Structures are given as structure tokens and as C-alpha cells.
């Protein structure tokens, strides 16, 4: 029997980026908030200490900061004709675990999606005609626009101290920025990072063939910064320990370095760690939630009543909690009915590795977002007329690290061990760099999330089943963009270039991207989305689900900037609309 606790105004599931932002906004508005986090407390000074944080074996190889499959995993299959099996070791993507979530170990790429990404179906139909988008694709509009979200993007960028260069400022194109971005009200809070040789050469080559390179927007700070909450951060030292690591230098934006130092001092906020929420509790009518049930580290079960439930876990976990709690109707790909689990998407990436004889790149001088990007072939920045695909990809030259275990650039045909491998490592370590495409991932009917009928977790609840393969549209898009990448490679005149194309089937084993999106998507129609434009459940009005799970499809950009913007967007709606008059914010 669960022990019932005193009621709170708000219970938040997960204390990463979205949970921390919403908790701060709601406590500032005077509400009593408790956040329940499955993993441990994590703090910069005690958990990311400079004395041991640059430990590649512990953090990058043994994945110390990530969710362990024994705690929760998923089953996976490429299509419905296969039997899904449990993931025993995370590889393709790496969910975070603990306070800060995946925001602890991210690289720091902080993008805004294009305006056309938000009204994608309408935009493509208007530009190319109603029959241009292939019938296999299940793309749809978000139900909100870039212009509505611009202020929320701005607030997240200034909270995080993002380093970058505006491309379109108050409607005017700015030299040196991204000319394809949506208009912004003001520039980034910090200037771009200083470039090393590889991205400098990449930008020169791209510009030489008529493209428009610009500095990648970075949550690795180019200078000292004090954010609007009064929290100070330091300048990035280019140590090369970003992705898979917490930042010991207070110079990579995370909940720990931007929100938590203030939030944890508030008397109307409490964080409970090592506590796993197993379900959202529902009123017998099924029309509203009464709180959540969770299990602590000792195995004791608790019921936390609350007037408002905010799902702020990693996107996949938001979807699973909705399925387990029967919030909305589960999606059925056979009939197309139901919405929870619909439109699961990912990223569609490819890469080019270059080897030189006469250049020294010093790859150990690096950061997670130090680099240059080309967006000429991203989204609908280019004319798709006559092409057999929609979507696109950003092309990024971002040398993140030269760490000794993982970074061993050697040409194809090199033995995998022995004296020849050692010689190739020595000859090429300083003389190689890579750039990659990060492509959009568009929804199709057969890619979705549901509850596995066979496998259960340690509490006896069904695991979530992932059914995914790269859509043919996305493979065609990726191959076309990869051809354009080869044009940049040729302009760089390397000794050798090696192309890695994206192919089917999707493989759950090698790392690709922790950019899992969809499953609990926003939209204007409850028949095709479980959430309305404010990220509120159409069916259970006091449940909101905030995260990349809300994306109807994924753009060719990292999701974190948009996730942060959605957190502010939802917070405003909750405080200014919902709390004043609880109920549906959009009539179905």
C-alpha cells in the first residue's frame, strides 16, 4: 500500500532542463512545487570535479552518467514483422540519469528550428503543391509558430549564455550569421567561440563554393557570463571533454550551471532524488490526474497528490508514462487511430573524414560546440522542386575532442591492432578531421512507440517498445546532402576523403544521436496529437508533457534549444492561463 503524502500544487517528473525551468517559473509565481527525479543528485563541485571528470574510461566508455538498462530499458524492432527484443546496452542513443538529465552530458549545440519547421505540412503544400509530399510521410503542423516561440527561444538562450552570431536580426540579414534562420529580436548573449584550424578551413572551403558558413551556436561559453537569474558561469577552456561528461569548469550550460543554484534555495521547492515515478494517478472519471505514485531507493511506494502534473522526463520516458497511465489513446499503426506513441522520429546523419599530409589540427583543443555550420541544404532552405525527397540537413564541422581511447582516425584498410595500427594512429592523429550532416527525420505510419506485450521492468510494468527504421524519403535526402558534402571535401583538397553514408536498416548498436523525438506530439487536432499547442493533454487537462517528445517530426538540428523554448512557452501558458482558470486551454 502506497504511503500518501501531503498535497502539493505541482509535481514535476524529472529534474533536467525542462523540469528545472518550469520549477523556477512556477515557484517564482508562488506555487509549491516538488520535483521527483529517478537518478541521483548531481552537482558541479562534487560530481564533476576537475580532479576526476576528464576520465574517458569512466564517463565516455563505461557511461557513468547514463541510464542503466537494468534500471529501465526499451525493446526494439525495425518493423512490425519482427519480434522486439530488449536493449541490453545503450549504444545508438544515451539517455541521461540523475539531476540535470541529458543536459549534463550534451555537446551544447543550441539551435532554433526554422519557421517552416513549425508549419511544415502547410508550408510544403503551399510551396510545392498538395501532392508533393509523399503519401508515406505523416508530417504535420505543430499548431504553434516560430513567431509565437521566438521570445521563449530568446529567454532560453539568455538563461544559458549561448555563444553565437545572429543571422537575421529584427528582419535584417547580418554578415557572418546564418542567413536562413528565423528573425530574432536580439543577438546571442555572447559572441562566437574562437575557431581552431579545422572549422576555419571548412568555412573557407564552403564559402569558396558559394555556401554560407557561420559559427555553430554554442552552450560552451566564449566568455564569462552572468545570466538573468544572477548565476555566474566561466569561459570554456577547450578541454575536449563535453559530450558524455559534466563540465567541471562551469562553462557548459546545464541545469546545474544556470537554474539549480537559485532554485534549490527556494522554500517552496523540493527535489526528491533516487525516486522513480511509476504512474500518473487518475481520478475515476479519467478526466484529470490526482498526482503520481513513485518508489524510493529503499523500495517503498509513495503517493504524491498534486493539482498539476508536469511530465519533464526524457522524451521517451514521457511517452511511456502516458501509456502506462492511460493518458490519451495509444496509437495503432494498423488503423491509424490513437495518438500516444505516434510520429516517433530520430536524426538521419552521415559523415566525411579527411586526411592531410601538410596540416596539424591539434584535435585535443576542442569543445562540444566549437565549429562552423552550413545550413544551405537544411530544412526547406533550398528549392526541392524536381527532387524525390523533402527535408534536409545541416552540415557541421565541429571537432569535439581528441581523447586517447576513442579518437583514433586511421584510413580504411588499417589493421585494427598491432604495429601497423599504432603507426597509422601516430601518422594521422594530428592530420585528420571530420565533418558531418545532421538530417531531418520525418514521421511515417510505421515508426512508433507502444508498450511491449512480453517484457516488463523490475516493477512489473511493460517496457516501452520502439519500432523504427529510416524512412526512404530520409535516406534519399541524406544521400543527396552527402553528395554536397563531397563537394566541400573536394574543395579542401585532402590526401584522402572517406564518406560514411546513412543506410537502412537502422541499427540500435552504434552511437548515432541522442535526439529521440515524438510520441507525445503537439498539434491542432486531437485526432492526430495527444497534446495541444500548450503541451497540455487533450484528454487530461492537468497533465502537461514537455520535451522533445512533443515534436511532430524532427528537423536537421539538435533539439535542446527548442526543448528549452517549449519549457518557457508551457510555463507561461500554465501561469498566465491555466492556473487562473484550470481546464482545457484549447477546445477540441
Coordinates of C-alpha atoms in Angstrom, one line a residue:
X1 CA 0.0 0.0 0.0
X2 CA 1.5 3.3 -1.1
X3 CA 2.1 5.9 1.7
X4 CA 0.0 9.0 0.9
X5 CA 1.9 12.3 1.3
X6 CA 0.6 15.9 1.7
X7 CA -0.8 17.5 -1.4
X8 CA 1.4 19.9 -3.5
X9 CA 0.4 22.5 -6.1
X10 CA 2.6 21.0 -8.7
X11 CA 4.5 17.7 -9.1
X12 CA 7.2 17.6 -11.8
X13 CA 8.6 14.3 -13.1
X14 CA 12.3 14.7 -13.9
X15 CA 14.7 17.5 -13.0
X16 CA 16.6 18.2 -16.2
X17 CA 16.4 21.3 -18.4
X18 CA 12.6 21.4 -18.6
X19 CA 11.9 20.4 -15.0
X20 CA 14.3 23.0 -13.7
X21 CA 13.0 25.8 -15.8
X22 CA 9.3 25.0 -15.1
X23 CA 10.1 24.6 -11.4
X24 CA 11.8 28.0 -11.3
X25 CA 9.0 29.8 -13.1
X26 CA 6.2 28.2 -11.0
X27 CA 7.9 28.8 -7.7
X28 CA 8.5 32.4 -8.7
X29 CA 4.8 32.6 -9.3
X30 CA 4.2 31.4 -5.7
X31 CA 3.3 27.8 -6.3
X32 CA 4.5 24.9 -4.1
X33 CA 6.5 22.5 -6.3
X34 CA 8.1 19.1 -5.8
X35 CA 10.3 17.5 -8.5
X36 CA 10.8 13.8 -8.4
X37 CA 14.0 12.5 -10.1
X38 CA 14.8 8.9 -10.7
X39 CA 18.6 9.3 -10.6
X40 CA 21.0 10.8 -8.1
X41 CA 21.7 14.3 -7.2
X42 CA 24.4 15.8 -9.4
X43 CA 26.3 19.0 -8.6
X44 CA 29.2 20.6 -10.5
X45 CA 31.5 20.9 -7.5
X46 CA 31.0 17.5 -6.1
X47 CA 30.1 15.3 -9.1
X48 CA 32.0 17.0 -12.0
X49 CA 35.2 17.9 -10.1
X50 CA 38.1 18.8 -12.3
X51 CA 40.3 16.3 -10.5
X52 CA 38.4 13.3 -12.0
X53 CA 35.9 14.5 -14.5
X54 CA 38.3 14.1 -17.6
X55 CA 38.2 10.3 -17.2
X56 CA 37.4 8.9 -20.6
X57 CA 37.2 5.3 -19.4
X58 CA 34.7 6.1 -16.6
X59 CA 32.4 8.5 -18.4
X60 CA 32.7 8.0 -22.2
X61 CA 33.3 4.2 -22.3
X62 CA 31.6 2.9 -19.2
X63 CA 28.9 5.6 -19.4
X64 CA 28.8 6.6 -15.8
X65 CA 26.3 9.4 -16.2
X66 CA 23.8 7.5 -18.3
X67 CA 20.7 5.4 -17.6
X68 CA 21.5 1.7 -17.0
X69 CA 19.4 -0.8 -18.9
X70 CA 18.9 -2.8 -15.6
X71 CA 17.0 0.2 -14.3
X72 CA 14.9 0.8 -17.4
X73 CA 15.4 -0.2 -21.0
X74 CA 13.3 -0.5 -24.1
X75 CA 12.6 -3.2 -26.6
X76 CA 13.4 -2.6 -30.3
X77 CA 12.5 -3.8 -33.7
X78 CA 12.7 -2.2 -37.2
X79 CA 9.2 -3.1 -38.3
X80 CA 6.1 -5.0 -37.1
X81 CA 7.1 -8.2 -38.8
X82 CA 9.9 -8.6 -36.3
X83 CA 9.8 -9.5 -32.6
X84 CA 11.2 -6.7 -30.5
X85 CA 14.0 -7.6 -28.0
X86 CA 15.3 -5.7 -25.0
X87 CA 18.2 -3.3 -25.4
X88 CA 20.9 -4.7 -23.1
X89 CA 23.4 -1.9 -23.6
X90 CA 22.6 1.6 -24.8
X91 CA 24.5 2.4 -27.9
X92 CA 22.6 4.4 -30.6
X93 CA 21.4 6.9 -28.1
X94 CA 22.4 7.5 -24.4
X95 CA 19.6 8.7 -22.1
X96 CA 20.9 10.7 -19.1
X97 CA 20.2 9.7 -15.5
X98 CA 20.1 12.0 -12.5
X99 CA 19.6 15.7 -11.8
X100 CA 20.3 17.6 -15.0
X101 CA 19.4 14.7 -17.2
X102 CA 20.8 14.6 -20.7
X103 CA 21.6 18.3 -20.3
X104 CA 24.6 17.3 -18.2
X105 CA 26.4 15.3 -20.9
X106 CA 25.3 17.1 -24.1
X107 CA 27.7 18.8 -26.5
X108 CA 26.0 22.2 -26.3
X109 CA 24.6 22.8 -29.9
X110 CA 21.8 25.2 -29.3
X111 CA 19.6 25.7 -32.3
X112 CA 16.3 27.4 -33.2
X113 CA 14.2 25.4 -35.7
X114 CA 13.4 27.3 -39.0
X115 CA 9.9 29.0 -39.1
X116 CA 8.9 26.5 -41.8
X117 CA 9.6 23.6 -39.5
X118 CA 6.7 24.6 -37.3
X119 CA 4.1 24.7 -40.1
X120 CA 5.8 22.1 -42.2
X121 CA 2.8 20.4 -43.9
X122 CA 1.1 23.7 -44.7
X123 CA 4.4 25.2 -45.9
X124 CA 5.3 22.3 -48.2
X125 CA 1.8 22.1 -49.7
X126 CA 1.8 25.9 -50.3
X127 CA 5.2 26.0 -51.9
X128 CA 5.2 22.8 -54.0
X129 CA 1.5 21.8 -54.3
X130 CA -0.7 19.5 -52.3
X131 CA 0.6 16.3 -53.9
X132 CA 4.3 16.9 -53.5
X133 CA 4.8 15.3 -50.0
X134 CA 4.9 11.6 -50.5
X135 CA 1.9 9.8 -49.1
X136 CA 4.1 7.6 -46.9
X137 CA 5.1 10.6 -44.8
X138 CA 3.0 11.6 -41.8
X139 CA 4.3 15.1 -41.4
X140 CA 2.1 17.7 -39.8
X141 CA 2.0 21.3 -38.4
X142 CA 2.8 21.9 -34.8
X143 CA -0.2 24.1 -34.0
X144 CA 2.2 26.9 -32.9
X145 CA 4.5 29.1 -34.9
X146 CA 8.1 30.3 -34.8
X147 CA 7.0 33.9 -34.2
X148 CA 5.0 32.8 -31.1
X149 CA 8.0 30.9 -29.8
X150 CA 10.7 33.5 -30.6
X151 CA 10.6 35.1 -27.2
X152 CA 10.8 31.7 -25.5
X153 CA 13.9 30.9 -27.6
X154 CA 15.4 34.2 -26.6
X155 CA 14.8 33.5 -22.9
X156 CA 16.4 30.1 -23.0
X157 CA 19.5 31.5 -24.9
X158 CA 20.0 34.2 -22.3
X159 CA 19.4 31.8 -19.4
X160 CA 22.1 29.5 -20.9
X161 CA 24.5 32.3 -22.1
X162 CA 24.7 30.9 -25.7
X163 CA 27.7 31.9 -27.8
X164 CA 26.8 32.7 -31.4
X165 CA 26.2 35.3 -34.2
X166 CA 22.8 36.4 -35.2
X167 CA 21.9 35.8 -38.9
X168 CA 18.6 37.7 -39.1
X169 CA 18.3 40.4 -36.5
X170 CA 14.9 42.3 -36.5
X171 CA 14.4 41.2 -40.1
X172 CA 17.8 42.3 -41.3
X173 CA 20.3 39.8 -42.5
X174 CA 23.6 40.0 -40.6
X175 CA 27.0 39.3 -42.2
X176 CA 28.7 36.3 -40.6
X177 CA 25.5 34.7 -39.2
X178 CA 23.1 32.1 -40.5
X179 CA 21.1 33.8 -43.3
X180 CA 18.4 31.0 -43.3
X181 CA 17.4 31.3 -39.6
X182 CA 14.1 32.9 -38.4
X183 CA 14.3 36.5 -37.4
X184 CA 15.4 37.2 -33.8
X185 CA 14.8 40.2 -31.6
X186 CA 18.4 40.4 -30.3
X187 CA 21.8 38.8 -30.8
X188 CA 23.1 36.0 -28.8
X189 CA 24.3 37.0 -25.3
X190 CA 27.9 36.1 -26.1
X191 CA 30.0 36.3 -29.3
X192 CA 31.0 33.0 -31.1
X193 CA 33.8 30.8 -29.8
X194 CA 37.3 31.2 -31.3
X195 CA 37.8 28.8 -34.1
X196 CA 40.5 26.3 -34.4
X197 CA 42.1 25.3 -37.8
X198 CA 39.6 22.5 -38.9
X199 CA 36.4 24.6 -38.8
X200 CA 38.3 27.6 -40.2
X201 CA 39.4 25.6 -43.2
X202 CA 35.9 24.1 -43.6
X203 CA 34.3 27.6 -43.6
X204 CA 36.7 28.9 -46.1
X205 CA 36.1 25.9 -48.4
X206 CA 32.3 26.1 -48.1
X207 CA 32.3 29.8 -48.7
X208 CA 34.6 29.3 -51.7
X209 CA 31.9 27.1 -53.4
X210 CA 29.1 29.6 -52.7
X211 CA 27.8 28.4 -49.4
X212 CA 27.1 30.4 -46.2
X213 CA 29.1 29.0 -43.2
X214 CA 28.6 30.5 -39.8
X215 CA 29.7 29.8 -36.2
X216 CA 27.7 27.0 -34.6
X217 CA 25.6 28.3 -31.7
X218 CA 27.2 27.0 -28.6
X219 CA 26.4 26.4 -24.9
X220 CA 30.2 26.2 -24.4
X221 CA 30.7 29.8 -23.3
X222 CA 33.0 32.0 -25.2
X223 CA 33.5 34.3 -22.2
X224 CA 32.5 34.8 -18.6
X225 CA 28.7 35.4 -18.2
X226 CA 26.1 36.2 -15.5
X227 CA 22.7 35.1 -16.6
X228 CA 19.3 36.8 -15.8
X229 CA 19.0 34.8 -12.6
X230 CA 22.3 36.2 -11.3
X231 CA 24.2 32.9 -11.8
X232 CA 27.8 33.3 -12.9
X233 CA 29.5 31.0 -15.5
X234 CA 33.0 30.7 -16.7
X235 CA 34.8 30.8 -20.1
X236 CA 35.3 27.5 -21.9
X237 CA 38.9 26.2 -21.7
X238 CA 38.6 24.0 -24.9
X239 CA 39.5 20.8 -22.9
X240 CA 37.6 18.4 -25.2
X241 CA 35.6 16.8 -22.5
X242 CA 32.0 17.8 -23.3
X243 CA 29.7 15.1 -24.6
X244 CA 29.4 12.2 -22.2
X245 CA 30.9 14.4 -19.4
X246 CA 29.7 17.0 -17.0
X247 CA 31.6 20.3 -17.2
X248 CA 33.9 20.9 -14.2
X249 CA 34.6 24.4 -15.4
X250 CA 31.1 25.9 -15.0
X251 CA 31.4 26.8 -18.7
X252 CA 28.9 24.4 -20.3
X253 CA 25.2 25.4 -19.9
X254 CA 23.2 22.9 -17.9
X255 CA 20.5 23.0 -15.2
X256 CA 23.4 22.9 -12.7
X257 CA 25.1 26.0 -14.1
X258 CA 22.0 28.1 -14.9
X259 CA 19.0 27.4 -12.7
X260 CA 19.6 24.9 -9.8
X261 CA 21.8 27.1 -7.6
X262 CA 18.9 29.6 -7.2
X263 CA 16.0 27.0 -7.4
X264 CA 17.4 24.9 -4.6
X265 CA 17.4 27.8 -2.2
X266 CA 13.6 28.4 -2.5
X267 CA 11.4 27.4 0.4
X268 CA 8.6 26.4 -1.9
X269 CA 10.6 23.9 -3.9
X270 CA 11.7 20.4 -3.0
X271 CA 13.7 17.9 -5.1
X272 CA 13.4 14.2 -4.3
X273 CA 16.2 12.1 -5.9
X274 CA 16.6 8.3 -6.4
X275 CA 12.8 8.1 -6.6
X276 CA 11.1 6.6 -9.7
X277 CA 7.6 7.6 -10.8
X278 CA 5.8 4.5 -11.9
X279 CA 2.5 6.1 -13.0
X280 CA 0.3 9.2 -13.0
X281 CA -2.7 8.6 -10.8
X282 CA -6.1 9.3 -12.3
X283 CA -9.4 10.2 -10.9
X284 CA -12.0 7.5 -11.5
X285 CA -13.6 9.6 -14.3
X286 CA -10.3 9.6 -16.2
X287 CA -10.7 13.3 -16.8
X288 CA -8.0 14.6 -14.5
X289 CA -4.9 13.4 -12.7
X290 CA -4.7 13.3 -8.9
X291 CA -0.9 13.1 -8.6
X292 CA 1.8 10.4 -9.1
X293 CA 3.0 7.2 -7.5
X294 CA 6.7 6.7 -7.0
X295 CA 9.1 4.2 -5.5
X296 CA 12.1 5.4 -3.5
X297 CA 15.6 3.9 -3.3
X298 CA 14.5 1.6 -0.5
X299 CA 11.6 0.1 -2.5
X300 CA 9.0 2.0 -0.5
X301 CA 6.0 3.2 -2.5
X302 CA 4.6 6.7 -2.1
X303 CA 1.6 8.6 -3.5
X304 CA 2.2 12.3 -4.1
X305 CA -1.1 14.1 -4.7
X306 CA -0.9 17.3 -6.7
X307 CA -3.2 19.7 -8.6
X308 CA -0.9 19.8 -11.6
X309 CA 1.3 17.0 -13.1
X310 CA 4.2 18.0 -15.4
X311 CA 6.0 15.3 -17.3
X312 CA 9.5 16.6 -17.8
X313 CA 11.5 13.4 -18.1
X314 CA 13.5 12.4 -21.1
X315 CA 11.1 12.3 -24.1
X316 CA 10.9 8.5 -24.3
X317 CA 10.0 8.3 -20.7
X318 CA 7.3 10.9 -21.0
X319 CA 5.6 8.7 -23.6
X320 CA 5.9 5.6 -21.6
X321 CA 4.4 7.2 -18.5
X322 CA 1.5 8.4 -20.6
X323 CA 1.0 4.9 -22.0
X324 CA 1.2 3.3 -18.6
X325 CA -1.2 5.8 -17.1
X326 CA -3.6 5.6 -20.0
X327 CA -3.4 9.4 -20.6
X328 CA -4.8 9.6 -24.1
X329 CA -5.3 6.7 -26.6
X330 CA -2.4 4.5 -27.6
X331 CA -1.5 4.8 -31.3
X332 CA -2.3 1.9 -33.6
X333 CA -0.4 1.9 -36.9
X334 CA -2.8 -0.6 -38.4
X335 CA -5.8 1.7 -38.1
X336 CA -4.0 5.0 -37.7
X337 CA -6.2 5.7 -34.7
X338 CA -4.9 6.9 -31.3
X339 CA -2.1 9.4 -30.7
X340 CA 0.2 8.4 -27.9
X341 CA 3.3 6.9 -29.4
X342 CA 2.6 8.4 -32.8
X343 CA 5.3 10.1 -35.0
X344 CA 8.4 8.7 -33.3
X345 CA 11.4 10.3 -35.1
X346 CA 15.2 10.4 -34.8
X347 CA 18.0 12.0 -36.9
X348 CA 19.5 11.0 -40.3
X349 CA 23.2 11.6 -40.2
X350 CA 26.2 11.0 -42.5
X351 CA 29.9 11.9 -42.4
X352 CA 33.1 12.7 -44.2
X353 CA 36.6 12.1 -42.8
X354 CA 39.6 13.9 -44.3
X355 CA 43.3 13.0 -44.1
X356 CA 46.0 15.5 -44.9
X357 CA 49.8 15.5 -45.2
X358 CA 50.7 19.1 -44.6
X359 CA 48.3 20.3 -41.8
X360 CA 48.4 20.0 -38.0
X361 CA 45.0 20.2 -36.3
X362 CA 45.7 19.5 -32.6
X363 CA 42.3 17.8 -32.1
X364 CA 42.6 17.8 -28.3
X365 CA 42.0 21.6 -28.4
X366 CA 38.2 21.2 -28.7
X367 CA 34.7 21.7 -27.3
X368 CA 31.4 20.1 -27.9
X369 CA 30.0 23.0 -30.0
X370 CA 33.2 24.6 -31.3
X371 CA 32.8 24.7 -35.0
X372 CA 31.1 26.0 -38.2
X373 CA 27.9 25.0 -39.8
X374 CA 26.3 25.3 -43.3
X375 CA 22.5 25.4 -43.5
X376 CA 22.1 25.9 -47.2
X377 CA 20.8 22.4 -47.5
X378 CA 18.8 22.2 -44.2
X379 CA 15.0 22.0 -44.0
X380 CA 13.4 23.9 -46.9
X381 CA 16.2 26.5 -47.2
X382 CA 16.7 25.2 -50.8
X383 CA 14.3 24.5 -53.6
X384 CA 13.1 20.9 -53.6
X385 CA 11.4 21.2 -57.0
X386 CA 12.3 18.1 -59.0
X387 CA 13.8 16.2 -56.1
X388 CA 12.4 13.0 -54.7
X389 CA 12.5 13.9 -51.1
X390 CA 11.6 16.7 -48.6
X391 CA 13.7 17.7 -45.6
X392 CA 17.4 18.4 -45.4
X393 CA 20.4 18.6 -43.1
X394 CA 22.8 21.0 -41.6
X395 CA 26.5 20.3 -42.4
X396 CA 28.6 20.7 -39.3
X397 CA 32.4 20.8 -38.8
X398 CA 32.7 20.5 -35.0
X399 CA 35.9 18.8 -33.8
X400 CA 34.7 17.9 -30.3
X401 CA 37.7 16.0 -29.0
X402 CA 41.0 14.2 -29.4
X403 CA 40.6 11.9 -26.5
X404 CA 43.1 9.0 -26.4
X405 CA 40.7 6.0 -26.3
X406 CA 38.0 6.9 -28.7
X407 CA 39.8 9.3 -31.1
X408 CA 41.9 7.2 -33.4
X409 CA 41.5 8.4 -37.0
X410 CA 43.1 6.0 -39.4
X411 CA 42.4 5.4 -43.1
X412 CA 40.3 2.4 -44.3
X413 CA 42.2 -0.8 -44.6
X414 CA 44.3 -0.1 -41.5
X415 CA 44.6 -3.2 -39.2
X416 CA 42.6 -2.9 -36.1
X417 CA 45.5 -3.7 -33.8
X418 CA 49.3 -4.3 -33.9
X419 CA 52.3 -2.2 -35.1
X420 CA 50.7 -1.1 -38.3
X421 CA 47.7 0.3 -36.4
X422 CA 49.9 2.1 -34.0
X423 CA 51.9 3.6 -36.8
X424 CA 48.7 4.7 -38.6
X425 CA 47.4 6.3 -35.4
X426 CA 50.7 8.2 -34.9
X427 CA 50.8 9.4 -38.5
X428 CA 47.1 10.5 -38.7
X429 CA 46.2 11.7 -35.2
X430 CA 47.1 15.3 -35.8
X431 CA 46.4 15.3 -39.5
X432 CA 42.7 14.4 -39.8
X433 CA 39.3 15.9 -39.2
X434 CA 35.7 15.2 -40.0
X435 CA 32.5 17.0 -40.8
X436 CA 29.0 15.6 -40.8
X437 CA 25.4 16.1 -41.8
X438 CA 22.6 16.2 -39.2
X439 CA 19.5 15.4 -41.2
X440 CA 15.8 15.8 -40.5
X441 CA 13.7 12.8 -39.6
X442 CA 10.2 12.8 -40.8
X443 CA 7.3 10.7 -39.5
X444 CA 5.8 7.7 -41.2
X445 CA 2.9 5.5 -40.1
X446 CA 5.1 2.5 -39.1
X447 CA 7.5 4.3 -36.8
X448 CA 6.0 4.5 -33.3
X449 CA 6.2 3.7 -29.6
X450 CA 4.0 1.4 -27.6
X451 CA 4.0 -1.0 -24.6
X452 CA 5.8 -4.3 -25.2
X453 CA 3.4 -7.3 -24.7
X454 CA 6.1 -9.5 -23.4
X455 CA 8.9 -7.8 -21.5
X456 CA 8.4 -6.0 -18.1
X457 CA 10.6 -3.8 -15.8
X458 CA 11.5 -4.6 -12.2
X459 CA 8.2 -3.2 -11.0
X460 CA 6.2 -5.5 -13.3
X461 CA 5.3 -2.7 -15.8
X462 CA 5.6 -3.3 -19.6
X463 CA 8.7 -1.9 -21.2
X464 CA 8.2 0.5 -24.0
X465 CA 8.7 -0.9 -27.5
X466 CA 10.3 1.1 -30.2
X467 CA 9.5 0.3 -33.8
X468 CA 11.7 2.4 -36.2
X469 CA 13.6 2.3 -39.4
X470 CA 14.8 5.2 -41.6
X471 CA 12.1 6.3 -44.0
X472 CA 13.1 6.0 -47.6
X473 CA 12.5 9.8 -48.0
X474 CA 15.1 10.5 -45.4
X475 CA 17.7 8.1 -46.9
X476 CA 17.2 9.8 -50.3
X477 CA 17.6 13.2 -48.6
X478 CA 20.7 12.1 -46.7
X479 CA 22.4 10.8 -49.9
X480 CA 21.7 14.0 -51.8
X481 CA 23.2 16.1 -48.9
X482 CA 26.2 13.7 -48.7
X483 CA 26.9 14.4 -52.3
X484 CA 27.0 18.1 -51.5
X485 CA 29.4 17.3 -48.6
X486 CA 31.7 15.7 -51.0
X487 CA 31.9 18.9 -53.0
X488 CA 33.1 20.7 -49.8
X489 CA 35.6 17.8 -49.2
X490 CA 37.0 18.2 -52.8
X491 CA 37.5 22.0 -52.2
X492 CA 39.6 21.2 -49.1
X493 CA 42.0 19.1 -51.3
X494 CA 42.8 16.4 -48.7
X495 CA 45.2 13.5 -49.2
X496 CA 42.2 11.1 -48.8
X497 CA 38.5 11.5 -48.0
X498 CA 36.3 8.8 -46.6
X499 CA 32.5 9.0 -46.9
X500 CA 30.1 7.3 -44.5
X501 CA 26.5 7.3 -45.9
X502 CA 23.4 6.5 -43.9
X503 CA 21.9 3.2 -44.9
X504 CA 19.0 1.0 -43.9
X505 CA 18.2 -0.7 -41.6
X506 CA 18.6 1.4 -38.6
X507 CA 20.9 -0.3 -36.1
X508 CA 20.4 0.2 -32.4
X509 CA 24.1 -0.6 -31.5
X510 CA 26.5 2.1 -32.8
X511 CA 26.1 5.6 -31.4
X512 CA 24.3 8.0 -33.7
X513 CA 22.4 10.6 -31.8
X514 CA 20.6 11.1 -28.5
X515 CA 17.9 13.0 -30.4
X516 CA 14.8 10.8 -29.9
X517 CA 11.7 12.8 -30.7
X518 CA 7.9 12.4 -30.9
X519 CA 5.5 10.0 -29.4
X520 CA 3.6 12.7 -27.3
X521 CA 3.3 15.4 -30.0
X522 CA 1.7 18.8 -30.1
X523 CA -0.9 19.7 -32.7
X524 CA -4.1 21.4 -33.6
X525 CA -6.2 18.3 -33.9
X526 CA -6.8 15.8 -31.0
X527 CA -7.2 13.0 -33.6
X528 CA -3.5 13.3 -34.6
X529 CA -1.8 14.6 -31.4
X530 CA -2.1 13.8 -27.7
X531 CA -1.1 17.4 -26.7
X532 CA -2.5 20.8 -27.7
X533 CA -0.3 23.8 -28.7
X534 CA 0.5 24.5 -25.0
X535 CA 1.8 20.9 -24.4
X536 CA -1.4 20.1 -22.4
X537 CA -3.0 16.7 -22.7
X538 CA -6.2 17.0 -24.8
X539 CA -7.8 14.3 -22.5
X540 CA -6.4 15.1 -19.0
X541 CA -6.3 18.8 -18.7
X542 CA -4.0 19.0 -15.6
X543 CA -1.2 17.0 -17.3
X544 CA 1.4 18.7 -19.5
X545 CA 4.3 16.8 -21.2
X546 CA 7.3 19.0 -22.0
X547 CA 10.3 17.8 -24.1
X548 CA 11.3 16.6 -27.5
X549 CA 8.5 14.0 -27.2
X550 CA 6.3 17.0 -28.4
X551 CA 8.0 17.3 -31.8
X552 CA 5.6 16.1 -34.6
X553 CA 8.8 15.5 -36.7
X554 CA 12.5 16.3 -36.2
X555 CA 14.4 19.0 -38.0
X556 CA 18.0 18.8 -39.1
X557 CA 19.1 20.4 -35.9
X558 CA 19.7 19.4 -32.2
X559 CA 16.5 19.6 -30.2
X560 CA 17.7 21.2 -27.0
X561 CA 17.2 24.8 -27.9
X562 CA 13.6 24.1 -29.0
X563 CA 13.0 22.0 -25.9
X564 CA 14.2 24.9 -23.7
X565 CA 11.9 27.3 -25.6
X566 CA 8.9 24.9 -25.2
X567 CA 9.6 24.9 -21.4
X568 CA 9.2 28.6 -21.2
X569 CA 6.2 28.5 -23.6
X570 CA 4.4 25.9 -21.4
X571 CA 5.4 27.8 -18.2
X572 CA 3.8 31.0 -19.5
X573 CA 0.6 29.1 -20.5
X574 CA 0.4 27.4 -17.1
X575 CA 0.9 30.5 -15.0
X576 CA -1.0 33.1 -17.1
X577 CA -3.8 30.9 -18.4
X578 CA -4.2 27.5 -16.7
X579 CA -3.7 28.4 -13.0
X580 CA -6.2 31.3 -13.3
X581 CA -8.9 29.1 -14.8
X582 CA -8.0 25.4 -14.7
X583 CA -9.3 23.4 -17.7
X584 CA -8.6 22.8 -21.3
X585 CA -6.6 25.7 -22.8
X586 CA -7.8 24.7 -26.3
X587 CA -11.2 23.4 -27.1
X588 CA -11.1 20.1 -29.0

